[in-house]
PDB file of C-alpha atoms in Angstrom:
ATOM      1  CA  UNK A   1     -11.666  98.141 -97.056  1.00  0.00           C
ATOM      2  CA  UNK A   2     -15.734  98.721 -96.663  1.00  0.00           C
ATOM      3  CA  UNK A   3     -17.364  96.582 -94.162  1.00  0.00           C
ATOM      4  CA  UNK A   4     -20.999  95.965 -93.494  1.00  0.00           C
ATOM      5  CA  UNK A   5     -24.220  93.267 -92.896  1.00  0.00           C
ATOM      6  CA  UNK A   6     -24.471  90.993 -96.148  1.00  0.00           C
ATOM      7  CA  UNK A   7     -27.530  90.124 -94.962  1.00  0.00           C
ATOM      8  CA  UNK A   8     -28.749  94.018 -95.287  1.00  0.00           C
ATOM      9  CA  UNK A   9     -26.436  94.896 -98.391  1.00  0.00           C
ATOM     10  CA  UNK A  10     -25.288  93.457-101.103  1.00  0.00           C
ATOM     11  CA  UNK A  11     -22.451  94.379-103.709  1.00  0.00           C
ATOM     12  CA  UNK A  12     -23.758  95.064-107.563  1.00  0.00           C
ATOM     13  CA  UNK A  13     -20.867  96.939-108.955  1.00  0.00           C
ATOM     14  CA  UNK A  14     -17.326  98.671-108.215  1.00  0.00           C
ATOM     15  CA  UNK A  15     -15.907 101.650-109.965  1.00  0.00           C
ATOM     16  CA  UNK A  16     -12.483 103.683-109.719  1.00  0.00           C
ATOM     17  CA  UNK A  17     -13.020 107.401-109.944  1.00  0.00           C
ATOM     18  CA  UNK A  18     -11.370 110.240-111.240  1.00  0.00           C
ATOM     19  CA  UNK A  19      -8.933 111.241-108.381  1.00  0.00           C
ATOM     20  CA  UNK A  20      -6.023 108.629-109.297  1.00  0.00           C
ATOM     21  CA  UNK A  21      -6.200 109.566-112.571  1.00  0.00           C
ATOM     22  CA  UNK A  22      -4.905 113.028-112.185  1.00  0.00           C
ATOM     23  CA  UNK A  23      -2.090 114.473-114.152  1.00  0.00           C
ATOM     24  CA  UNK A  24      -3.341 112.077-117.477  1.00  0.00           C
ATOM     25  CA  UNK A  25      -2.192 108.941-115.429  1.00  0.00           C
ATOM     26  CA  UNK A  26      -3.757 105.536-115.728  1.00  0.00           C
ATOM     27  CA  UNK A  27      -4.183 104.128-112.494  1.00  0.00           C
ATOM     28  CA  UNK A  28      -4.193 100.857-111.121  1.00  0.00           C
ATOM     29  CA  UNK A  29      -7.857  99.324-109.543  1.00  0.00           C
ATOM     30  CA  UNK A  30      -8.102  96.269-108.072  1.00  0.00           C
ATOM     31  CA  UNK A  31     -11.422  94.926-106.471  1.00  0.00           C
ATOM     32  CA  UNK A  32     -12.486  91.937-104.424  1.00  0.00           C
ATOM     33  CA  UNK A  33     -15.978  91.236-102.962  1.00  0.00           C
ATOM     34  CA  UNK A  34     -16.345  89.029-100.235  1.00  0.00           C
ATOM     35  CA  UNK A  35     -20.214  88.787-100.197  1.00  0.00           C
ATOM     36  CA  UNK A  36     -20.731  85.818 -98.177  1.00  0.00           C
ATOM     37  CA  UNK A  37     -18.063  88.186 -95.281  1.00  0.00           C
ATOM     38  CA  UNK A  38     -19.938  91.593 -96.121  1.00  0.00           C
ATOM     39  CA  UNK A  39     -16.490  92.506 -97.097  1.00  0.00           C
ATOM     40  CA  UNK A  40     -15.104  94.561 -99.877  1.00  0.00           C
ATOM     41  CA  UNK A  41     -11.052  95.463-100.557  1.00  0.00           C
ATOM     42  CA  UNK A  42      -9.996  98.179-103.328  1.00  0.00           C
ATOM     43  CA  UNK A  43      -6.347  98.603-104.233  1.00  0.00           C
ATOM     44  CA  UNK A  44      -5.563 101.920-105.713  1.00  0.00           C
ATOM     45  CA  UNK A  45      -1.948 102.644-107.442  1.00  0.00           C
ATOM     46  CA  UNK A  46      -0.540 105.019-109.535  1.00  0.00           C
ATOM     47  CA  UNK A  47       2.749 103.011-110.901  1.00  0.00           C
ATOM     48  CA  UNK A  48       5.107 106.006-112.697  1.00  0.00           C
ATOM     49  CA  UNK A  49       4.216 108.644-110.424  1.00  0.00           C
ATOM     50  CA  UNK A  50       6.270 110.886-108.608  1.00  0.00           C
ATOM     51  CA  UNK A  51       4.261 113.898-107.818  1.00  0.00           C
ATOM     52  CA  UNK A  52       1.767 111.835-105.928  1.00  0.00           C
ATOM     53  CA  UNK A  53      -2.454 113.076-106.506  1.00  0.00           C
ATOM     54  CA  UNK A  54      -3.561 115.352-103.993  1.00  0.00           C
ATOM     55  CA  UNK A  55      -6.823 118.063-103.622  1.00  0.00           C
ATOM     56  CA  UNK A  56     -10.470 116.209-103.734  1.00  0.00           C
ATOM     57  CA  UNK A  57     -12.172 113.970-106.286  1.00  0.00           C
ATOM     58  CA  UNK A  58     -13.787 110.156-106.069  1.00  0.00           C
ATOM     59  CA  UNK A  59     -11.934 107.608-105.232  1.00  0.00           C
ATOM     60  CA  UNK A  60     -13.914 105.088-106.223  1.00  0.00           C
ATOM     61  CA  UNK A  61     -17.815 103.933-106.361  1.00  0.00           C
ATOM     62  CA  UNK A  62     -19.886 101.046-104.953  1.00  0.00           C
ATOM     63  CA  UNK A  63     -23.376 100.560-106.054  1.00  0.00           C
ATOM     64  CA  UNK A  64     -25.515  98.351-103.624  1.00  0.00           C
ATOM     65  CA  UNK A  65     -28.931  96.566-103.676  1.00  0.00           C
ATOM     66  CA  UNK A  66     -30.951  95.976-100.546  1.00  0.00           C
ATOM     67  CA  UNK A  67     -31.365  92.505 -99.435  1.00  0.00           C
ATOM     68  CA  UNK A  68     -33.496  93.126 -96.250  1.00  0.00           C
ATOM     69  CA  UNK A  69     -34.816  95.481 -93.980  1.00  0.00           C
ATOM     70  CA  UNK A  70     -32.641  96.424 -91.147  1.00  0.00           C
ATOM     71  CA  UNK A  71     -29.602  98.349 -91.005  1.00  0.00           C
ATOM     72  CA  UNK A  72     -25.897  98.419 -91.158  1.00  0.00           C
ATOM     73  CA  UNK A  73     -23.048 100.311 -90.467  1.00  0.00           C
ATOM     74  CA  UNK A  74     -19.909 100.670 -92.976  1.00  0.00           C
ATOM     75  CA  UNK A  75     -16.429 100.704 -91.656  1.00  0.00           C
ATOM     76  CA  UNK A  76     -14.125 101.803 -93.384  1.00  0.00           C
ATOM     77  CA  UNK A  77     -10.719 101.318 -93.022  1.00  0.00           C
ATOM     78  CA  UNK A  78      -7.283 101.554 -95.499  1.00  0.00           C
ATOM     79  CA  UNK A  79      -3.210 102.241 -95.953  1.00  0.00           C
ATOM     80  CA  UNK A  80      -1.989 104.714 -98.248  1.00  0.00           C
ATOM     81  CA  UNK A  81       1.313 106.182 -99.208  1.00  0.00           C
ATOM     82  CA  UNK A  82       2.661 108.716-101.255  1.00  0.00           C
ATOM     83  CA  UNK A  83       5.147 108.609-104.648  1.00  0.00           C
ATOM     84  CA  UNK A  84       7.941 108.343-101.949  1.00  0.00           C
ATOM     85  CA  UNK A  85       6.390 105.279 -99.734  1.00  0.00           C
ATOM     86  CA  UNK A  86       5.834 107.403 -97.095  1.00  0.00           C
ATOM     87  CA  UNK A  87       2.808 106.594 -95.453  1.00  0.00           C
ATOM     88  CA  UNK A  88       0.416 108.852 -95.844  1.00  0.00           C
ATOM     89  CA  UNK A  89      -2.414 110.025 -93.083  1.00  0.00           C
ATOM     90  CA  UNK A  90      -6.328 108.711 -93.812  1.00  0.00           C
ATOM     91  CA  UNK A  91      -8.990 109.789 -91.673  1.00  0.00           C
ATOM     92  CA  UNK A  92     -12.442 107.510 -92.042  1.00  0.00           C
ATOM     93  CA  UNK A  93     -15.977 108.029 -90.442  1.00  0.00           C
ATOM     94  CA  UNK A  94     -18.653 105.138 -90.016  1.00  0.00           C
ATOM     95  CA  UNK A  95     -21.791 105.591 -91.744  1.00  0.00           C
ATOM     96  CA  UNK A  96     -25.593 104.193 -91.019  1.00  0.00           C
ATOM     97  CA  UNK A  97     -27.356 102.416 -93.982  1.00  0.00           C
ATOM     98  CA  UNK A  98     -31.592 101.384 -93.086  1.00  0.00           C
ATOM     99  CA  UNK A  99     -33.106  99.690 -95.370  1.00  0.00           C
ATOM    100  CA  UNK A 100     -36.853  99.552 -94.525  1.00  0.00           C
TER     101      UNK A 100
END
């Protein structure tokens, strides 16, 4: 989940990346844009798997368009587990967007 100001940012376009895909699998993506709630949720599975995707890659994109000047921090938050269920650990850091 991405949180931030709607009235600073607005949503044009969500991608998956590359990371899921690992090991010639074809993930599953799911997005949903709350633009009127500055919200947006992306669901992420690998159905099949049991040696789970690990190292570094992209996860997934999200192009934005400016709206208005200001700024706006985006939260991120999220649940993940591996081919098991177990949960597995995330670790997430705000970040500032100014639009001037």
């Amino acid at each position: 989940t991405v949180m931030y100001n709607p009235a600073v940012l607005q949503v044009r376009s969500v991608q998956d990346g590359s990371f899921m895909a690992q090991g010639g699998l074809k993930p599953g993506f799911v997005q949903n844009v709350d633009a009127a709630g500055g919200r947006l949720d992306m669901t992420f599975t690998r159905a099949g798997d049991i040696t789970g995707a690990s190292g570094g890659g992209l996860l997934g994109a999200i192009l934005v368009d400016a709206v208005a000047a200001g700024s706006t921090t985006l939260s991120l938050s999220g649940v993940a587990a591996g081919p098991t269920g177990a949960p597995v650990s995330l670790q997430f850091a705000p970040a500032t967007v100014t639009v001037r």
